[in-house]
Coordinates of N, CA and C in Angstrom, one line a residue:
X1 N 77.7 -93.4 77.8 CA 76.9 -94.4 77.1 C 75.6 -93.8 76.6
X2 N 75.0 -93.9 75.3 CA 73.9 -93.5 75.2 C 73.0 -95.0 75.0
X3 N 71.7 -93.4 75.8 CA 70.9 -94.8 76.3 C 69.9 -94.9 75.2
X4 N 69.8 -96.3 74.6 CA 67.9 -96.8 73.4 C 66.7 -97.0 74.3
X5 N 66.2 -96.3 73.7 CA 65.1 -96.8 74.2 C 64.2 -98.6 74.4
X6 N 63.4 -99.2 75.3 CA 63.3 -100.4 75.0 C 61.3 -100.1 74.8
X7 N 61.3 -99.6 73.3 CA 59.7 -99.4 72.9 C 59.1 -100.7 73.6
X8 N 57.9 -100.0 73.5 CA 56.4 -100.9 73.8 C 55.4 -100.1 73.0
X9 N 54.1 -100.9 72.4 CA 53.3 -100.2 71.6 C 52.8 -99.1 71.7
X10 N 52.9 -98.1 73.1 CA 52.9 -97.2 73.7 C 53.2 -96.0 72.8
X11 N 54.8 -96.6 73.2 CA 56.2 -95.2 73.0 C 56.2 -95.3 71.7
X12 N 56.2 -96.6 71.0 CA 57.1 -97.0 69.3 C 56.3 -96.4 68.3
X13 N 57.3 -95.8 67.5 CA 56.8 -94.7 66.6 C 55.6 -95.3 65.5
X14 N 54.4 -95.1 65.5 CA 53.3 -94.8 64.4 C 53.7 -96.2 63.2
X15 N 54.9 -96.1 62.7 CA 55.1 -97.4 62.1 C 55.4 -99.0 62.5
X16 N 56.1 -98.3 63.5 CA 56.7 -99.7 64.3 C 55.2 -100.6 65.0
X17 N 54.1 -99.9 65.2 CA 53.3 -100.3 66.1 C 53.2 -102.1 65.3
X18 N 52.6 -101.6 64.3 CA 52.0 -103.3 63.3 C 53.4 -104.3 63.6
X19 N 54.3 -103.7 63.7 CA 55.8 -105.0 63.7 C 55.7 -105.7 65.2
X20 N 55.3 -104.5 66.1 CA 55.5 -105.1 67.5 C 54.3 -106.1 67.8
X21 N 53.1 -105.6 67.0 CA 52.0 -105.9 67.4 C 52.7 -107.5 66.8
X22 N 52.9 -107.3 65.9 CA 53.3 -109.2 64.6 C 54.3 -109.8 65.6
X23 N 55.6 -109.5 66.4 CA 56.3 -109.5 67.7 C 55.6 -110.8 68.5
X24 N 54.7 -109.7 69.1 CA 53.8 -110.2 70.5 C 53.3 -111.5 70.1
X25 N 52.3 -111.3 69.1 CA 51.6 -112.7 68.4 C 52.6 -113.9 68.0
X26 N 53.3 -113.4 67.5 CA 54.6 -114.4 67.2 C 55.3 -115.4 68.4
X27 N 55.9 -114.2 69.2 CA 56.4 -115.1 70.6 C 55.9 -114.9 71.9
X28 N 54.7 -114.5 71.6 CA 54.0 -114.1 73.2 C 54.6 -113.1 73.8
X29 N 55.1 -112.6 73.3 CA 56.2 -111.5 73.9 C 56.6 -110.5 73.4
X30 N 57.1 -109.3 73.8 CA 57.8 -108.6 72.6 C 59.6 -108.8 73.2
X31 N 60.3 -109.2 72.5 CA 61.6 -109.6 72.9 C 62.1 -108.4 73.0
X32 N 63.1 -108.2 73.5 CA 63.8 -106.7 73.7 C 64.4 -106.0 72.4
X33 N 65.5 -107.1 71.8 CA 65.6 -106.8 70.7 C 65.0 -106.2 69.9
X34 N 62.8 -106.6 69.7 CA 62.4 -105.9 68.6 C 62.1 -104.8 69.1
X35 N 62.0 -104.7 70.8 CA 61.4 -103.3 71.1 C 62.8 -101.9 70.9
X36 N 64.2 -102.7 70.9 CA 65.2 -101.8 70.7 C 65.1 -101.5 68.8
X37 N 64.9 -102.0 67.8 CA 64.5 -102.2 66.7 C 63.6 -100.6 66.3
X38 N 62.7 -100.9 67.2 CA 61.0 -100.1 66.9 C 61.4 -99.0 66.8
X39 N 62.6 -98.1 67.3 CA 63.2 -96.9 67.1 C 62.9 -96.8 66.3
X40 N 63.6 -97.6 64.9 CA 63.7 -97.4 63.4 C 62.8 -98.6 62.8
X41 N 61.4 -97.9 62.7 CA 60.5 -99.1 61.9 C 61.3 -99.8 60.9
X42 N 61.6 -98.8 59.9 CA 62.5 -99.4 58.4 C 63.4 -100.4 58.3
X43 N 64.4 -100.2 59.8 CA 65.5 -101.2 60.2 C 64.8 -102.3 61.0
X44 N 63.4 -102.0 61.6 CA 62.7 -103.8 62.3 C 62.2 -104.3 61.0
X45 N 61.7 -103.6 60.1 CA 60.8 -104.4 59.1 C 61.9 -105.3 58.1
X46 N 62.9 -104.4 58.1 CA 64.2 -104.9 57.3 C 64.5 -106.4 58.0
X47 N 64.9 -106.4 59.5 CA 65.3 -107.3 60.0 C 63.8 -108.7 59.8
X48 N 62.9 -108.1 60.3 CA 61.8 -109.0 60.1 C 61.9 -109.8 58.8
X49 N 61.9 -109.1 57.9 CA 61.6 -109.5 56.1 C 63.6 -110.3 55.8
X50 N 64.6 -110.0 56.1 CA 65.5 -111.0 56.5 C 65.2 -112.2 57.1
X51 N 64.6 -112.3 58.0 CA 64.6 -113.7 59.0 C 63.6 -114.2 58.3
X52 N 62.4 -114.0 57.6 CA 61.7 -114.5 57.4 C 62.3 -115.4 55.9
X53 N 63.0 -114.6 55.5 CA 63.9 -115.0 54.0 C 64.4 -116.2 54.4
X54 N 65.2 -116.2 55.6 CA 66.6 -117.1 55.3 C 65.6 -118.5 56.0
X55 N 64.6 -117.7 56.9 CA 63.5 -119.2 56.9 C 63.0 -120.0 56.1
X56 N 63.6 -119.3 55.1 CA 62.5 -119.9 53.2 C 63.9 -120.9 53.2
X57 N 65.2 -120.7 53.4 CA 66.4 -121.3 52.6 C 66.2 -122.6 52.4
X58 N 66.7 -123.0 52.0 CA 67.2 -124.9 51.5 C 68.0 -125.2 53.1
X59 N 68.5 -124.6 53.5 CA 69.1 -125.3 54.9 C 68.2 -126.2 55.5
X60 N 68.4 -126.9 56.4 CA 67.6 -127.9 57.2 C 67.5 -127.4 58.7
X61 N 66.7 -127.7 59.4 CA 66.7 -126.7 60.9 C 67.9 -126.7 61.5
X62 N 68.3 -128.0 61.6 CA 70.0 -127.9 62.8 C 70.8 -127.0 62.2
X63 N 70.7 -127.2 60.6 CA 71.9 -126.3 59.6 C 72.1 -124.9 59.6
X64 N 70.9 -124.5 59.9 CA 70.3 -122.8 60.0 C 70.8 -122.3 61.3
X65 N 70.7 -123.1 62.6 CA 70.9 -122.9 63.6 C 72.4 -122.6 64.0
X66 N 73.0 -123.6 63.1 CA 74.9 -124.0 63.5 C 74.9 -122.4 62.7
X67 N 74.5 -121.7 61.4 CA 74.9 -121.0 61.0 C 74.7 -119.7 61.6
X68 N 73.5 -119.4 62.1 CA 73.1 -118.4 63.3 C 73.8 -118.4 64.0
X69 N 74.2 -119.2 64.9 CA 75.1 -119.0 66.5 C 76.4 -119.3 65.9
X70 N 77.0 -119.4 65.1 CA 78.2 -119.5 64.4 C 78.2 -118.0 64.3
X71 N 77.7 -116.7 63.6 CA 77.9 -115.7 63.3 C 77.6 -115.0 64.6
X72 N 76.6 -115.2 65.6 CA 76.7 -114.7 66.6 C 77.9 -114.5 67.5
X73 N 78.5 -116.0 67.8 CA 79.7 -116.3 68.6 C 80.7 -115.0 68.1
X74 N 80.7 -115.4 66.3 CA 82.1 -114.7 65.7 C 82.0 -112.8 65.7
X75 N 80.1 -112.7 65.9 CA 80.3 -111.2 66.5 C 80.2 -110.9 67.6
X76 N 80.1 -112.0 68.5 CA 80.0 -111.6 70.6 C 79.1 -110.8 70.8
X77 N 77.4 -111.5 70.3 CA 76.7 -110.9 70.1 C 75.9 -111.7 72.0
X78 N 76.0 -110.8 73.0 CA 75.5 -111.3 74.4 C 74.1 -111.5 74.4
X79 N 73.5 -110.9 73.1 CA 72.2 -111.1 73.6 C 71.5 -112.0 72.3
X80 N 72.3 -112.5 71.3 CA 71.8 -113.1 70.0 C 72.4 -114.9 70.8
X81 N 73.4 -114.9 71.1 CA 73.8 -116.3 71.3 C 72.7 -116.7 72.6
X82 N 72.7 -116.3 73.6 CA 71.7 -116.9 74.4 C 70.0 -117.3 73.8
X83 N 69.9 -116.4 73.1 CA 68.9 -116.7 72.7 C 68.2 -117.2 71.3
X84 N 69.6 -117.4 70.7 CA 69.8 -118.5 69.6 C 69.8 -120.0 70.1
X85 N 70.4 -120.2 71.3 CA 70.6 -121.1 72.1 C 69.8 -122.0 72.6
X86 N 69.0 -120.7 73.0 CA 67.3 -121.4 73.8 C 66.6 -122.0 72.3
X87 N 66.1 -120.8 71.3 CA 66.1 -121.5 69.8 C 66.5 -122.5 69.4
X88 N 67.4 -122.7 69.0 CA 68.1 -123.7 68.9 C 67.7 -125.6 69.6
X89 N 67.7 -125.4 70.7 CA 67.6 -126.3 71.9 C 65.6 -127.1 71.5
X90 N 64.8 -126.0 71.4 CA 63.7 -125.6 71.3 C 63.6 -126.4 70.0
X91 N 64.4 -126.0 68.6 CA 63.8 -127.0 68.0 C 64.7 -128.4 67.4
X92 N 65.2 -128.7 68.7 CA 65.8 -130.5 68.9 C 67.2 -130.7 68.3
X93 N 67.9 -129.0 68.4 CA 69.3 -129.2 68.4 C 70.0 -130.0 69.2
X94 N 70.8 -130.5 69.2 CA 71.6 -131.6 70.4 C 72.1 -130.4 71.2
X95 N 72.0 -130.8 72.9 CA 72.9 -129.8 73.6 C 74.4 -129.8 73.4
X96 N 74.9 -131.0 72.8 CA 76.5 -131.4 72.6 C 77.1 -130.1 71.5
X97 N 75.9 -130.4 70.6 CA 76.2 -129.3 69.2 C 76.0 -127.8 69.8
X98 N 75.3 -127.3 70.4 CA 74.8 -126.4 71.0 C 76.0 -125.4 72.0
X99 N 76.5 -126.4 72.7 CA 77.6 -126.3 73.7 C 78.8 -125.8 72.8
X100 N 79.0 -126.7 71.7 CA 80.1 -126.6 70.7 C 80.2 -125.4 70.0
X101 N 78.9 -125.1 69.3 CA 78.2 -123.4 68.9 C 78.9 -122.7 69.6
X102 N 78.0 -122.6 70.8 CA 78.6 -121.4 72.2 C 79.9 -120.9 72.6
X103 N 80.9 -122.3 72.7 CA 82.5 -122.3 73.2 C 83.3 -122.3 71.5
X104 N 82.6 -122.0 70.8 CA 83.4 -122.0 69.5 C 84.7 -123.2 68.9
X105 N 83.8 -124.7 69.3 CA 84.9 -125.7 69.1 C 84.1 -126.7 67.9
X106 N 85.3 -127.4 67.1 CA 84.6 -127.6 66.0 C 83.2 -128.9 66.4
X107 N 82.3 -128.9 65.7 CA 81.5 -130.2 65.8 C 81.7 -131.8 65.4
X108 N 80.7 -132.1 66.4 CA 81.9 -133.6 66.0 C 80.9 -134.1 64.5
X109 N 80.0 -133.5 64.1 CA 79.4 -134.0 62.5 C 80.2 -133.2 61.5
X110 N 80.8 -133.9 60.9 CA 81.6 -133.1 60.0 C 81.1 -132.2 58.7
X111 N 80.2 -132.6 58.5 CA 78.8 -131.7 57.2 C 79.0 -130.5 58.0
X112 N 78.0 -130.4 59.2 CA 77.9 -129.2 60.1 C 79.6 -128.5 60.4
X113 N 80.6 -129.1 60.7 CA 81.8 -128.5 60.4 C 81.8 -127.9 59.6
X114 N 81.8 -128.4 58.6 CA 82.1 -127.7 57.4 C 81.3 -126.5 56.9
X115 N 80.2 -126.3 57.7 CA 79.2 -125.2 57.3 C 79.6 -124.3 58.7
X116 N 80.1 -124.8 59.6 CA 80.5 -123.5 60.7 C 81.7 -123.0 59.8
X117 N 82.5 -123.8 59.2 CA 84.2 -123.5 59.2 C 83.3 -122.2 57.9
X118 N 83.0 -122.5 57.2 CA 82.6 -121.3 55.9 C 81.7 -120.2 56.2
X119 N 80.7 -120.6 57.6 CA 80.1 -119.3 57.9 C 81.2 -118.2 58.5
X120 N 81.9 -119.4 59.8 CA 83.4 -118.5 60.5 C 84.0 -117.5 59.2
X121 N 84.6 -118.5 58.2 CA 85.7 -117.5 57.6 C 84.6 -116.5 56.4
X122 N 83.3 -116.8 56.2 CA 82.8 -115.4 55.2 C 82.7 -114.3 56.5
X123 N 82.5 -114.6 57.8 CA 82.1 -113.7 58.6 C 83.6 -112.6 59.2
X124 N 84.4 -113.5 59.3 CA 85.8 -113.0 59.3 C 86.8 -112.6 58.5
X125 N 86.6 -112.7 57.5 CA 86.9 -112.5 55.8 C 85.7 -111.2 55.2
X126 N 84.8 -110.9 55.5 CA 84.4 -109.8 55.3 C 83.5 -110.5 53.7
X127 N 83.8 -111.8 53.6 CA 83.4 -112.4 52.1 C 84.2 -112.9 51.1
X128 N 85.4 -112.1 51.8 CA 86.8 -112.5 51.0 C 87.4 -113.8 51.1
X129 N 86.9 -114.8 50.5 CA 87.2 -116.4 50.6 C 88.0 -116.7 49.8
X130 N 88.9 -117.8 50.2 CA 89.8 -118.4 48.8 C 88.6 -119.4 48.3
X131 N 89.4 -119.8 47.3 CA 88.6 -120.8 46.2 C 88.8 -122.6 47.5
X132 N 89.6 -122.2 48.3 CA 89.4 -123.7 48.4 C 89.0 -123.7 49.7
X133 N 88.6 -122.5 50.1 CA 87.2 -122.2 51.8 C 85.7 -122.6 50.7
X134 N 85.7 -122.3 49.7 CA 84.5 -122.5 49.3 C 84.5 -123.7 48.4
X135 N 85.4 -124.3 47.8 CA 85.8 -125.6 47.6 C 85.7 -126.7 48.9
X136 N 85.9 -126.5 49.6 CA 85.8 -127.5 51.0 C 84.4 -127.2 51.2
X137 N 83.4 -126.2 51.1 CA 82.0 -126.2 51.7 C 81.6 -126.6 50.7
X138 N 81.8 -126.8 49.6 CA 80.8 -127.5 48.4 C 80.8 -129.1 48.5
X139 N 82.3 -129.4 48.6 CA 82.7 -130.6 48.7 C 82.3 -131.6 49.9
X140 N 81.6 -130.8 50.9 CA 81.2 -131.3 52.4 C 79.9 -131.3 51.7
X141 N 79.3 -131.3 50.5 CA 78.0 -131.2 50.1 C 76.6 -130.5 50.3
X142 N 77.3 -129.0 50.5 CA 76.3 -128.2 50.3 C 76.7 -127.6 49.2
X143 N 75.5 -126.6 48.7 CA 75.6 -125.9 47.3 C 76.3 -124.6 47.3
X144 N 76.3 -124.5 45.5 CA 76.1 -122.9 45.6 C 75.1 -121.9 45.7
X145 N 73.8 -122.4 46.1 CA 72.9 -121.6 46.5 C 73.0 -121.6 48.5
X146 N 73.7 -122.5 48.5 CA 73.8 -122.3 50.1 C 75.0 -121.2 50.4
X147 N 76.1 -121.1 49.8 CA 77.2 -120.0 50.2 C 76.1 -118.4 49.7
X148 N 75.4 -118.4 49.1 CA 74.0 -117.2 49.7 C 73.3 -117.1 50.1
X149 N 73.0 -117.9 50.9 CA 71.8 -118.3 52.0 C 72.4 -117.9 53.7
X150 N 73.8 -118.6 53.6 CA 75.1 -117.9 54.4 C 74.9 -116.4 54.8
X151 N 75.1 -115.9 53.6 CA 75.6 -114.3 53.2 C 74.3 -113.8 53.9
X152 N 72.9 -114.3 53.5 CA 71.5 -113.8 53.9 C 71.6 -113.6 55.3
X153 N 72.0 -114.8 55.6 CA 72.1 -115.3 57.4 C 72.8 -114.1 57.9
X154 N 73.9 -113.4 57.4 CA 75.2 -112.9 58.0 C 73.9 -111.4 57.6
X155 N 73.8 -111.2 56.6 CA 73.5 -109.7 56.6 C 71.9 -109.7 57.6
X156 N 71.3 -110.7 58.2 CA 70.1 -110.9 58.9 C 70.5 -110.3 60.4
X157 N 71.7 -111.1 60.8 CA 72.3 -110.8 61.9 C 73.5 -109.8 62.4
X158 N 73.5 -109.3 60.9 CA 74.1 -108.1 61.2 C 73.2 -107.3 61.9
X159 N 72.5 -106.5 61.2 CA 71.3 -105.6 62.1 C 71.1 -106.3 63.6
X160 N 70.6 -107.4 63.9 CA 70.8 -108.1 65.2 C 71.9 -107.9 66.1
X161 N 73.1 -108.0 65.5 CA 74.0 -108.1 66.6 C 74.7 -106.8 66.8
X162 N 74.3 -106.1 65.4 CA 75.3 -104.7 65.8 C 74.2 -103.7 67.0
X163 N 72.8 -103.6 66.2 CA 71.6 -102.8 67.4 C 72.3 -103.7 68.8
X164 N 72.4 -105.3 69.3 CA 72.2 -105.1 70.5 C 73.9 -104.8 70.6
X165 N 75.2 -104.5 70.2 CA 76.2 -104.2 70.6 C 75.8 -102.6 70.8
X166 N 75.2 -101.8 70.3 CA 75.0 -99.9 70.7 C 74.4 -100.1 71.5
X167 N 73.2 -100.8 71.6 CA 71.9 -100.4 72.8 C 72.3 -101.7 74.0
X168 N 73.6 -102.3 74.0 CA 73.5 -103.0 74.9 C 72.2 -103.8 75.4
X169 N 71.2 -104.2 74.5 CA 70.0 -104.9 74.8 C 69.6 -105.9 75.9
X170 N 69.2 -105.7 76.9 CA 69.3 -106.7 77.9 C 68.6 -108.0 77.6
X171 N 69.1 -109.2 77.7 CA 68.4 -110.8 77.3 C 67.5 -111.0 78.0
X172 N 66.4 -111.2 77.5 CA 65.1 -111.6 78.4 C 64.9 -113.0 78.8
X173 N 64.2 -112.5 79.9 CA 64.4 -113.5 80.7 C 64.2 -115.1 80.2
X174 N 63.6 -115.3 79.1 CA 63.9 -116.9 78.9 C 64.6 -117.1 78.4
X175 N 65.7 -116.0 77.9 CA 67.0 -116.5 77.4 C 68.1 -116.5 78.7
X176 N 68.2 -115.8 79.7 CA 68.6 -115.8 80.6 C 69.5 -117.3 81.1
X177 N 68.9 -118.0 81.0 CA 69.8 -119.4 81.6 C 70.9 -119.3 80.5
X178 N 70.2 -119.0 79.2 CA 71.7 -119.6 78.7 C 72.6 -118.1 78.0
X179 N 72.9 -117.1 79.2 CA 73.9 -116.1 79.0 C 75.1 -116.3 78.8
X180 N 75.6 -115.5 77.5 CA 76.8 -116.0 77.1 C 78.0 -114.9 77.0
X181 N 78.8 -114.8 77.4 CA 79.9 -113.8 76.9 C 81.2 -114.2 76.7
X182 N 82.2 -114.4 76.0 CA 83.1 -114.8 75.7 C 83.8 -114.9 76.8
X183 N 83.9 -114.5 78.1 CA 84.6 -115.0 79.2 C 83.5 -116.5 79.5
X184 N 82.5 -116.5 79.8 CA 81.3 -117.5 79.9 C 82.0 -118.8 78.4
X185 N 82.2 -118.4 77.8 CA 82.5 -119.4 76.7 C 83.8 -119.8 76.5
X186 N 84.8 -119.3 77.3 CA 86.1 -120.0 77.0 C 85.3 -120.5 79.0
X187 N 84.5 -121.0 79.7 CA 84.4 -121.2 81.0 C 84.2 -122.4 80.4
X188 N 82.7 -122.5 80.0 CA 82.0 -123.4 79.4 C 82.2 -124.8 79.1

């Protein structure tokens, strides 16, 4: 196994310092994730300037969230769903919907269905959609500026989920209650 480093403003290279430093300020914290990040300032600032994008989108907060932990679940990302979760929860997601995210079962609001069912199949599909996967998400009445807002989300958490799948990233502790791994989610 090779081991990543988990930077602190210390170790983290001359560039990374200002990201960690924006980190800390942000969540009182430096989460592990950004300190596994700091390796590669270019790939934290990337991820940073992502998330901040898909915060701009037209989605609505629950919408953004189903689509986050939707692409986490579908990459078994152990350290992005817990703490999408806590997120999530944090800003007045239903635990029902939340639980449903996690164990990968459809929701009982059908809009939101229909925006997991199109995040699921672009993320599983590689983007390769039929006309009537993206016909059904238009028709559930989102747009076509939302099937790119999607894509934003998915290439946001790529970098997220693939760093913590190499560096095995440990979930900090306030994400900790809600640890997830696909044995944990067919439990659940």
């Amino acid at each position: 196994m090779t081991d990543f480093t988990l930077h602190t403003a210390e170790t983290a290279p001359e560039a990374a310092k200002p990201l960690i430093e924006a980190s800390q300020k942000r969540y009182g914290m430096l989460p592990n994730l950004h300190a596994t990040l700091a390796e590669s300032p270019e790939t934290y600032e990337a991820y940073g300037a992502l998330q901040g994008l898909f915060g701009k989108t037209s989605l609505g907060t629950v919408e953004k969230h189903v689509v986050l932990i939707a692409i986490n679940v579908d990459n078994r990302c152990h350290y992005c769903v817990p703490a999408h979760s806590f997120l999530a929860l944090k800003d007045g997601v239903s635990e029902e919907t939340v639980a449903a995210l996690r164990e990968d079962r459809a929701l009982p609001d059908a809009r939101l269905e229909a925006l997991r069912q199109f995040t699921k199949a672009l993320i599983a599909n590689r983007g390769h959609l039929a006309d009537a996967e993206v016909a059904a998400f238009l028709a559930a009445g989102f747009t076509k500026q939302n099937v790119f807002e999607v894509i934003l989300a998915s290439a946001y958490k790529t970098i997220s989920n693939y760093t913590n799948h190499l560096a095995r990233t440990p979930v900090d502790p306030p994400f900790q209650k809600y640890a997830w791994s696909e044995a944990t989610a067919a439990a659940e």
